[in-house]
Amino acid sequence: MVLAEDTTKSASVTPSLTSSSGLRGKLNKVVLAYSGGLDTSVIVPWLRENYGCEVICFTADVGQGNGETDGLEAKAKASGASQLFIKDLKEEFVRDFVFPCLRAGAVYERKYLLGTSMARPVIAKAMVDVAKEVGADAVSHGCTGKGNDQVRFELTFFALDPKLIVVAPWREWDIRGREDAVEYAKKHHVPVPVSKKSIYSRDRNLWHISHEGDILENPENEPKKDIYVMTEDPEEAPDTPEYLEIGIEAGIPVSYNGKRLSPANLLAALNEVGGRHGIGRIDMVENRLVGMKSRGVYETPGGTILTTAVRELESLTLDRETMQLKDTLAIKYAELVYAGRWFDPLRESLDAFMEKVSATTTGSVILKLFKGSVNVTSRKSPFSLYREDISSFEEGSGIYNQADAAGFIRLYGLPMRVRAMQQHNL
Amino acid sequence: MVLAEDTTKSASVTPSLTSSSGLRGKLNKVVLAYSGGLDTSVIVPWLRENYGCEVICFTADVGQGNGETDGLEAKAKASGASQLFIKDLKEEFVRDFVFPCLRAGAVYERKYLLGTSMARPVIAKAMVDVAKEVGADAVSHGCTGKGNDQVRFELTFFALDPKLIVVAPWREWDIRGREDAVEYAKKHHVPVPVSKKSIYSRDRNLWHISHEGDILENPENEPKKDIYVMTEDPEEAPDTPEYLEIGIEAGIPVSYNGKRLSPANLLAALNEVGGRHGIGRIDMVENRLVGMKSRGVYETPGGTILTTAVRELESLTLDRETMQLKDTLAIKYAELVYAGRWFDPLRESLDAFMEKVSATTTGSVILKLFKGSVNVTSRKSPFSLYREDISSFEEGSGIYNQADAAGFIRLYGLPMRVRAMQQHNL
Amino acid sequence: MVLAEDTTKSASVTPSLTSSSGLRGKLNKVVLAYSGGLDTSVIVPWLRENYGCEVICFTADVGQGNGETDGLEAKAKASGASQLFIKDLKEEFVRDFVFPCLRAGAVYERKYLLGTSMARPVIAKAMVDVAKEVGADAVSHGCTGKGNDQVRFELTFFALDPKLIVVAPWREWDIRGREDAVEYAKKHHVPVPVSKKSIYSRDRNLWHISHEGDILENPENEPKKDIYVMTEDPEEAPDTPEYLEIGIEAGIPVSYNGKRLSPANLLAALNEVGGRHGIGRIDMVENRLVGMKSRGVYETPGGTILTTAVRELESLTLDRETMQLKDTLAIKYAELVYAGRWFDPLRESLDAFMEKVSATTTGSVILKLFKGSVNVTSRKSPFSLYREDISSFEEGSGIYNQADAAGFIRLYGLPMRVRAMQQHNL
Amino acid sequence: MVLAEDTTKSASVTPSLTSSSGLRGKLNKVVLAYSGGLDTSVIVPWLRENYGCEVICFTADVGQGNGETDGLEAKAKASGASQLFIKDLKEEFVRDFVFPCLRAGAVYERKYLLGTSMARPVIAKAMVDVAKEVGADAVSHGCTGKGNDQVRFELTFFALDPKLIVVAPWREWDIRGREDAVEYAKKHHVPVPVSKKSIYSRDRNLWHISHEGDILENPENEPKKDIYVMTEDPEEAPDTPEYLEIGIEAGIPVSYNGKRLSPANLLAALNEVGGRHGIGRIDMVENRLVGMKSRGVYETPGGTILTTAVRELESLTLDRETMQLKDTLAIKYAELVYAGRWFDPLRESLDAFMEKVSATTTGSVILKLFKGSVNVTSRKSPFSLYREDISSFEEGSGIYNQADAAGFIRLYGLPMRVRAMQQHNL
């Protein structure tokens, strides 16, 4: 029986280096990604019971909402943790994870702005730091075996400290669903949250909130109106458009209506105005890394505004082939971020491309928000490649000679002419 | 003086095969792409005068608007043409040019739905047919030397009949701008349109209308409210959303609210409803093939609806890697169409890919139109790869075993682990 | 103990649909990919013992060598199989699997010509047919858990019959290495091959032979001279070059020195001549799909000749952009084939592209074989885009006008000029 | 007549900024890319005669061969030049142009190692420097209107100094072919080289030599044995293989058989040994940027050795996806270099990717040269991702657990299973 149990474990524990069989008694300290909710609270006693180890809880503030960290330390300790570390990662998250993705134009499967995908590596990286600080030999998370987040956490652990043992209880134990968890919690004196859990599975940070589950699991169903958290219903949004100006330097947003703000503050301010106008709602069916499709609803008000702003400015600063290659690589970049491969030389190499290619994406864009839409109305850049003296229907500065076009077309089209001549035996 | 004139011509006439010097007296019949406007009307006497040739006018109906072909024959003849051919290409245009692009997901530089780009090859192809029918040895168009359309016309001529001489008067003659043209028209008894020409340069067909010129030439300027033709101002659009259902078979739209319609009729119906809700306005700075940037405003109401519908259905029918590759190739496909390379084996080969990859993109999508936005609310397909029994948070059918994820992550992340181990000397 | 054993099994059996626990007594008939070697022979009694099922052996002739199927039926039955199916798949293998890859230009990681990768799906497909014929509910193979072949077999099973249970004993049982297997074989009266097994792990078919293991496991070691099977040592190869001509139609080879041959016969003939000249030896470190690197040595004499021939002919028939896109997609195509995703709509869609793009790759190529090298000396095609009247340094036919180049360069370089002007404040 | 002449000029002079008509008397000083051969010698008096300007000659030493610069100054002055600048660019050429391309793996159309393409921008850049130094307002070159080199020169001029007027006499004047040129030279007292010009058109530098023209213009003809300059005939090469070791740091070669050498010296040494073994002969039909196909023969002995060395080392240091993306981008990189777009932000951005992705491509490779072939026999790297403890057929270190493969395959193949289930109505 013990053997069977261990074998089960071997399928769900993810140690980087050692064989996972017989870990009992071999783990000393585990750092757990802890939210205070039921899903992660029950892991605390379970880890202690199954591995005989000390459990250190870790909670990151990535902007998931006010008050979520209040009373968390007491709760963690009541669940059996020896310590709770809380870190405010908001500025690091936006500056080092969100803004590079924004500069890259990374959008997964045409719509998803990668809110959760970008947050996992910054959290996991902080956990590795805590593990080092406290001398932990393992890390743990509360992700299920169906989602992307397990991959994102574990790949970050692999990349940053391959010696760490990874324990993923939700892939391993017998607890199936909420009722089992509540029962287990009560048995182990873990405080059970009084507030009824949402019927939706959600993840929120400064960039976005995601919603999954319940009626969304049928992709034919329209989301109910009450699902949304960060955005006003477009139908209820103001009847008058609002204009705003975003300042950008080398592909990175720096100001809002002329006022320079820190990354996190800039994003927070845009979430407010964007949310008011119903900006950034996305309803999509996406392909998870683990091979299944899932349906999610996202709200990314500020992010949608910023994504539009950077793209529109690029229309002045990038030439045709450069934009095409950047857009092609953005698809790959988004895939890597979605897959949790942040700390991967491939993403870093793509980022070197993106940084260089965005060197002149500096300037400002005026956008108009209105009942769920964001549209550009003006763009300018000191590095603009647009020249009115060339483009104008009026005769220009002499830089562009229309007669050149004849030669251009004849040579550009030479392969087509030669092929046609061959077909016509000319 | 004569020599100088001939030499000038050699830079602007585009013959495929023969040397262009001394074409005077060597052209017998020229087929001219004729709109009845001033720009193409003045070409008729000019061709006759300079080449001593017969001029046959050709006008395609690609849905540019009601009444545009009324009285056209008389006008053409009054300008000196021997004949006017008019062909209704609307169904061919939508079926053979628009819908393949739609299936391919072809969008140029993130926004442009290729309205003019797709119309040029269908018109030029019809001109080649007329040239064959009447035994013409040359073709001519009214495009300037700054735009994309010259390329699109001429590449199609190259591809379909490389023996045809191409004459592009606007790259060649001394007429500079509207006033010169009016004067030349009067001198040659060409009927000058009474209606004052729009301050914008426009191109319209069943798929879209484009606007360029005037204040748009400064990309900082917001378009004036009176520029729009096919769409209602979103601020004036209905306060109540409208839902509609699009039926799709193998990536090609076939029905609207359950009613099967021909391609052109389907598009026309969607233009009406989309236009009413202010759908499909695009304001962009784009890179022309000839190397300059230009700023344009587009209205594509029905096209925007259809583009959304096909994309959303694909979220059910395409897996992750397939969607990524399709999206990457769509960028290339759009580039080729934009560049006028419709009759190019490369586009045709990409189309073979698109046709095959879309074989199961069959089903229907419900969209919600509201004040300028179109959003999906429901999608279904008999070939859907979405399975609620796998994706659900509830325990599923046994197809997906969460324990498998541990092995998946360990192998998927093996290169990252190995690299990290090397870095840590493990 | 039994429970533990079952649990272990749950990690190594790969059923598509049902939970794999407790399969004992639930499998009726298993079709086993059988070679007659020790590795697959021991699976026969093991399957019978562990699942109480009937075992039907299947052996494909994909050109792995003479005499390998002699006496195989007796051997299979002596091991406990109820039947042995042998199928000659040589022509199907070359025609339907090898030649499409050749047309696509598929080469994995710059060097590997996919010999084993292409053979697995044709074998697995035949196994699915046999399973249907005999009413089997499961299939099994002798691949280890470290290699690519397990993936290739199982993905083909998934794609062609998702109801089939897949049993992969080498991922599952306690047999570790050759000695365990010999012991198990003796205990179960399985005939053990008298010939000492090669120190190398090998896979051979009509296209290639691969070698792995032993001293090759250190990538610093040069392969020993006695490892090679299909090719002469270049140092011992003839001192006189040999010329041969390959005829190609639409990207598919059809003849050798003017003689039309069936696909398998053509390849066999080229293996002979190529082998004699030491053509097609490859020594490489490659990335397996399961995330690890491995080192292999391959011999692909005929395949190397054919790959060269098709590529060289394409230099006449493909234009620049088309070749670039084809080469880019060939990388993806090779990845899919390597990964066992033959019966995947993505590969099939890419194949539609490849077929179309190769429509004019018809003609012939003369190659020179000499001491390990194959080089083109002549190529011709009725669809050649090469025109001596254009390319010649002599003044040509008037098709190409050198003065056109000035206009071409000015427009092609316009974005660079505009950028430079902006930098110089012009 | 004057008008006609000016008009002709307007098609062949490539000024960046000003209209080109009426340049006579407006050019003060022209810097001419000068080789001392007939083609560029005749340009000197022609420029003086047609533009009334001072001509400054410029010759770069990029390793085109010994003695080529002897007596050059006297010759240039005898032709009418006021000055000759000679610059040794060999180290800059190899270090800043060749080695980045090598690191990028840039190969044009599968075979061409870009020898001429890389040399043009380094020469043109030096010309811009000279133009600045002497206060020239124009630059000139001796390229024809059919080739790639005109593009490479002129794009570099555009990018580095858009004010410079570009004069391309061979696109412009009436001199047609060698006889005209000789006559013109005699008439203007330009020293005509006594040595009969080769029947081939050649370009040589430290990286390669190219051969075009004469019987090569028919792609069916095998090159004659006497065409080759840098390499021994493989049939005459040594009968004994030679091994050599290349040391590489971050993708850049640094040593040969353990001896560190400067870039130019390293390349020169490898040219010697490679040439002796007949390494690096290429015979190909390629697509020029100006749309035509041409046939060329190249010799790149040292370059072929280095290209092999870097690629083979990467097989240890790059993972699968990274290698695939690098190889895909290498195609684009090569296209840009071939097209003369060295000083283009797109190439520079790709180079940022290449530099980052090559950070760990450090180590050494042993290669075997034998009668025209170069093959790897050994590779090692401190950053190798190859681990014998994982890859071995022997049971390993526990890092890789074979049972993990079952889960990996099930999830990797999930989209295929789901699709098959849908097809089978499961």
Tab-separated table of N, CA, C and O in Angstrom, chain B residues 204 206-207 209 228-238 242 244 256 266-281 298-306 369-374:
chain	number	residue	atom	x	y	z
B	204	ARG	N	-14.118	52.584	-54.332
B	204	ARG	CA	-15.193	51.825	-53.707
B	204	ARG	C	-15.507	50.563	-54.492
B	204	ARG	O	-15.484	50.567	-55.728
B	206	LEU	N	-17.708	46.451	-53.670
B	206	LEU	CA	-18.686	45.817	-52.796
B	206	LEU	C	-18.115	45.523	-51.413
B	206	LEU	O	-18.852	45.373	-50.431
B	207	TRP	N	-16.810	45.437	-51.323
B	207	TRP	CA	-16.170	45.077	-50.059
B	207	TRP	C	-15.879	46.288	-49.189
B	207	TRP	O	-15.989	46.212	-47.966
B	209	ILE	N	-14.855	50.931	-49.056
B	209	ILE	CA	-14.500	52.194	-49.690
B	209	ILE	C	-13.258	52.728	-48.969
B	209	ILE	O	-13.119	52.579	-47.753
B	228	TYR	N	-17.244	59.750	-44.074
B	228	TYR	CA	-17.687	58.355	-44.179
B	228	TYR	C	-18.881	58.182	-45.107
B	228	TYR	O	-19.763	59.038	-45.173
B	229	VAL	N	-18.898	57.083	-45.826
B	229	VAL	CA	-19.904	56.844	-46.857
B	229	VAL	C	-20.726	55.594	-46.577
B	229	VAL	O	-21.941	55.584	-46.706
B	230	MET	N	-20.066	54.523	-46.183
B	230	MET	CA	-20.779	53.251	-46.025
B	230	MET	C	-21.244	52.996	-44.597
B	230	MET	O	-22.031	52.083	-44.363
B	231	THR	N	-20.735	53.764	-43.641
B	231	THR	CA	-21.040	53.459	-42.237
B	231	THR	C	-21.590	54.672	-41.494
B	231	THR	O	-21.151	55.802	-41.690
B	232	GLU	N	-22.512	54.386	-40.614
B	232	GLU	CA	-23.050	55.368	-39.672
B	232	GLU	C	-21.972	55.707	-38.637
B	232	GLU	O	-21.140	54.865	-38.300
B	233	ASP	N	-21.988	56.908	-38.162
B	233	ASP	CA	-21.129	57.272	-37.033
B	233	ASP	C	-21.512	56.399	-35.826
B	233	ASP	O	-22.684	56.356	-35.447
B	234	PRO	N	-20.571	55.704	-35.215
B	234	PRO	CA	-20.904	54.874	-34.045
B	234	PRO	C	-21.679	55.646	-32.982
B	234	PRO	O	-22.547	55.087	-32.314
B	235	GLU	N	-21.393	56.923	-32.853
B	235	GLU	CA	-22.121	57.701	-31.848
B	235	GLU	C	-23.591	57.870	-32.193
B	235	GLU	O	-24.419	58.125	-31.323
B	236	GLU	N	-23.905	57.758	-33.489
B	236	GLU	CA	-25.296	57.895	-33.926
B	236	GLU	C	-25.950	56.534	-34.168
B	236	GLU	O	-27.124	56.452	-34.527
B	237	ALA	N	-25.174	55.470	-34.027
B	237	ALA	CA	-25.695	54.124	-34.302
B	237	ALA	C	-26.714	53.735	-33.238
B	237	ALA	O	-26.766	54.347	-32.165
B	238	PRO	N	-27.515	52.697	-33.517
B	238	PRO	CA	-28.576	52.303	-32.583
B	238	PRO	C	-28.046	52.054	-31.168
B	238	PRO	O	-26.931	51.537	-30.987
B	242	GLU	N	-27.392	44.532	-31.988
B	242	GLU	CA	-28.076	43.612	-32.899
B	242	GLU	C	-27.236	42.345	-33.005
B	242	GLU	O	-26.030	42.404	-33.178
B	244	LEU	N	-26.416	38.779	-35.007
B	244	LEU	CA	-26.626	38.095	-36.284
B	244	LEU	C	-25.796	36.827	-36.313
B	244	LEU	O	-24.825	36.681	-35.592
B	256	TYR	N	-26.565	34.033	-43.786
B	256	TYR	CA	-26.768	35.139	-42.848
B	256	TYR	C	-28.116	34.905	-42.180
B	256	TYR	O	-29.134	34.794	-42.876
B	266	LEU	N	-24.713	38.125	-50.075
B	266	LEU	CA	-24.397	37.997	-48.653
B	266	LEU	C	-23.613	39.220	-48.181
B	266	LEU	O	-23.923	39.841	-47.158
B	267	LEU	N	-22.631	39.587	-48.981
B	267	LEU	CA	-21.806	40.733	-48.600
B	267	LEU	C	-22.627	42.026	-48.586
B	267	LEU	O	-22.509	42.848	-47.665
B	268	ALA	N	-23.475	42.184	-49.579
B	268	ALA	CA	-24.296	43.400	-49.642
B	268	ALA	C	-25.203	43.506	-48.419
B	268	ALA	O	-25.358	44.577	-47.825
B	269	ALA	N	-25.798	42.390	-48.037
B	269	ALA	CA	-26.703	42.408	-46.881
B	269	ALA	C	-25.935	42.771	-45.609
B	269	ALA	O	-26.421	43.521	-44.756
B	270	LEU	N	-24.727	42.250	-45.486
B	270	LEU	CA	-23.935	42.546	-44.278
B	270	LEU	C	-23.411	43.977	-44.290
B	270	LEU	O	-23.240	44.591	-43.239
B	271	ASN	N	-23.156	44.505	-45.471
B	271	ASN	CA	-22.780	45.922	-45.549
B	271	ASN	C	-23.887	46.786	-44.974
B	271	ASN	O	-23.628	47.774	-44.281
B	272	GLU	N	-25.110	46.395	-45.279
B	272	GLU	CA	-26.239	47.210	-44.814
B	272	GLU	C	-26.319	47.193	-43.284
B	272	GLU	O	-26.277	48.235	-42.634
B	273	VAL	N	-26.360	45.983	-42.720
B	273	VAL	CA	-26.519	45.917	-41.258
B	273	VAL	C	-25.263	46.432	-40.546
B	273	VAL	O	-25.349	47.152	-39.544
B	274	GLY	N	-24.099	46.075	-41.085
B	274	GLY	CA	-22.860	46.554	-40.473
B	274	GLY	C	-22.744	48.059	-40.558
B	274	GLY	O	-22.352	48.731	-39.600
B	275	GLY	N	-23.089	48.599	-41.701
B	275	GLY	CA	-23.019	50.043	-41.877
B	275	GLY	C	-23.926	50.767	-40.895
B	275	GLY	O	-23.558	51.794	-40.318
B	276	ARG	N	-25.098	50.213	-40.686
B	276	ARG	CA	-26.050	50.813	-39.764
B	276	ARG	C	-25.485	50.914	-38.347
B	276	ARG	O	-25.782	51.855	-37.601
B	277	HIS	N	-24.659	49.932	-37.968
B	277	HIS	CA	-24.088	49.934	-36.607
B	277	HIS	C	-22.685	50.536	-36.538
B	277	HIS	O	-22.006	50.406	-35.525
B	278	GLY	N	-22.274	51.152	-37.639
B	278	GLY	CA	-20.972	51.833	-37.604
B	278	GLY	C	-19.786	50.888	-37.570
B	278	GLY	O	-18.701	51.242	-37.088
B	279	ILE	N	-19.953	49.685	-38.125
B	279	ILE	CA	-18.908	48.650	-38.078
B	279	ILE	C	-17.899	48.844	-39.211
B	279	ILE	O	-18.277	49.125	-40.345
B	280	GLY	N	-16.623	48.652	-38.912
B	280	GLY	CA	-15.628	48.499	-39.968
B	280	GLY	C	-14.896	49.750	-40.401
B	280	GLY	O	-14.321	49.786	-41.473
B	281	ARG	N	-14.880	50.778	-39.582
B	281	ARG	CA	-14.074	51.958	-39.889
B	281	ARG	C	-12.629	51.721	-39.462
B	281	ARG	O	-12.370	51.290	-38.339
B	298	TYR	N	-10.567	53.607	-44.213
B	298	TYR	CA	-11.332	52.574	-44.906
B	298	TYR	C	-12.640	52.308	-44.172
B	298	TYR	O	-12.698	52.392	-42.959
B	299	GLU	N	-13.643	51.952	-44.959
B	299	GLU	CA	-14.884	51.440	-44.368
B	299	GLU	C	-15.149	50.071	-44.985
B	299	GLU	O	-15.242	49.943	-46.196
B	300	THR	N	-15.255	49.068	-44.152
B	300	THR	CA	-15.471	47.700	-44.623
B	300	THR	C	-16.500	47.024	-43.725
B	300	THR	O	-16.194	46.065	-43.001
B	301	PRO	N	-17.721	47.477	-43.736
B	301	PRO	CA	-18.675	46.985	-42.729
B	301	PRO	C	-18.925	45.477	-42.816
B	301	PRO	O	-18.701	44.745	-41.845
B	302	GLY	N	-19.371	45.002	-43.968
B	302	GLY	CA	-19.638	43.575	-44.098
B	302	GLY	C	-18.374	42.756	-43.952
B	302	GLY	O	-18.370	41.674	-43.349
B	303	GLY	N	-17.296	43.267	-44.492
B	303	GLY	CA	-16.025	42.545	-44.433
B	303	GLY	C	-15.514	42.366	-43.021
B	303	GLY	O	-14.945	41.326	-42.673
B	304	THR	N	-15.728	43.379	-42.209
B	304	THR	CA	-15.298	43.271	-40.810
B	304	THR	C	-16.108	42.207	-40.077
B	304	THR	O	-15.576	41.435	-39.281
B	305	ILE	N	-17.383	42.173	-40.372
B	305	ILE	CA	-18.237	41.136	-39.762
B	305	ILE	C	-17.772	39.743	-40.182
B	305	ILE	O	-17.607	38.844	-39.354
B	306	LEU	N	-17.516	39.579	-41.478
B	306	LEU	CA	-17.130	38.256	-41.968
B	306	LEU	C	-15.756	37.836	-41.458
B	306	LEU	O	-15.538	36.668	-41.128
B	369	LEU	N	-23.443	43.299	-32.828
B	369	LEU	CA	-23.025	44.585	-33.369
B	369	LEU	C	-23.504	45.687	-32.445
B	369	LEU	O	-24.674	45.715	-32.070
B	370	PHE	N	-22.614	46.591	-32.096
B	370	PHE	CA	-23.039	47.679	-31.212
B	370	PHE	C	-22.090	48.853	-31.338
B	370	PHE	O	-20.921	48.751	-30.990
B	371	LYS	N	-22.584	49.922	-31.853
B	371	LYS	CA	-21.863	51.204	-31.885
B	371	LYS	C	-20.400	51.042	-32.315
B	371	LYS	O	-19.476	51.455	-31.610
B	372	GLY	N	-20.227	50.433	-33.457
B	372	GLY	CA	-18.888	50.358	-34.019
B	372	GLY	C	-18.117	49.095	-33.691
B	372	GLY	O	-17.059	48.852	-34.270
B	373	SER	N	-18.639	48.290	-32.759
B	373	SER	CA	-17.925	47.060	-32.397
B	373	SER	C	-18.660	45.828	-32.886
B	373	SER	O	-19.891	45.800	-32.919
B	374	VAL	N	-17.889	44.820	-33.215
B	374	VAL	CA	-18.481	43.518	-33.495
B	374	VAL	C	-17.775	42.510	-32.602
B	374	VAL	O	-16.542	42.437	-32.584
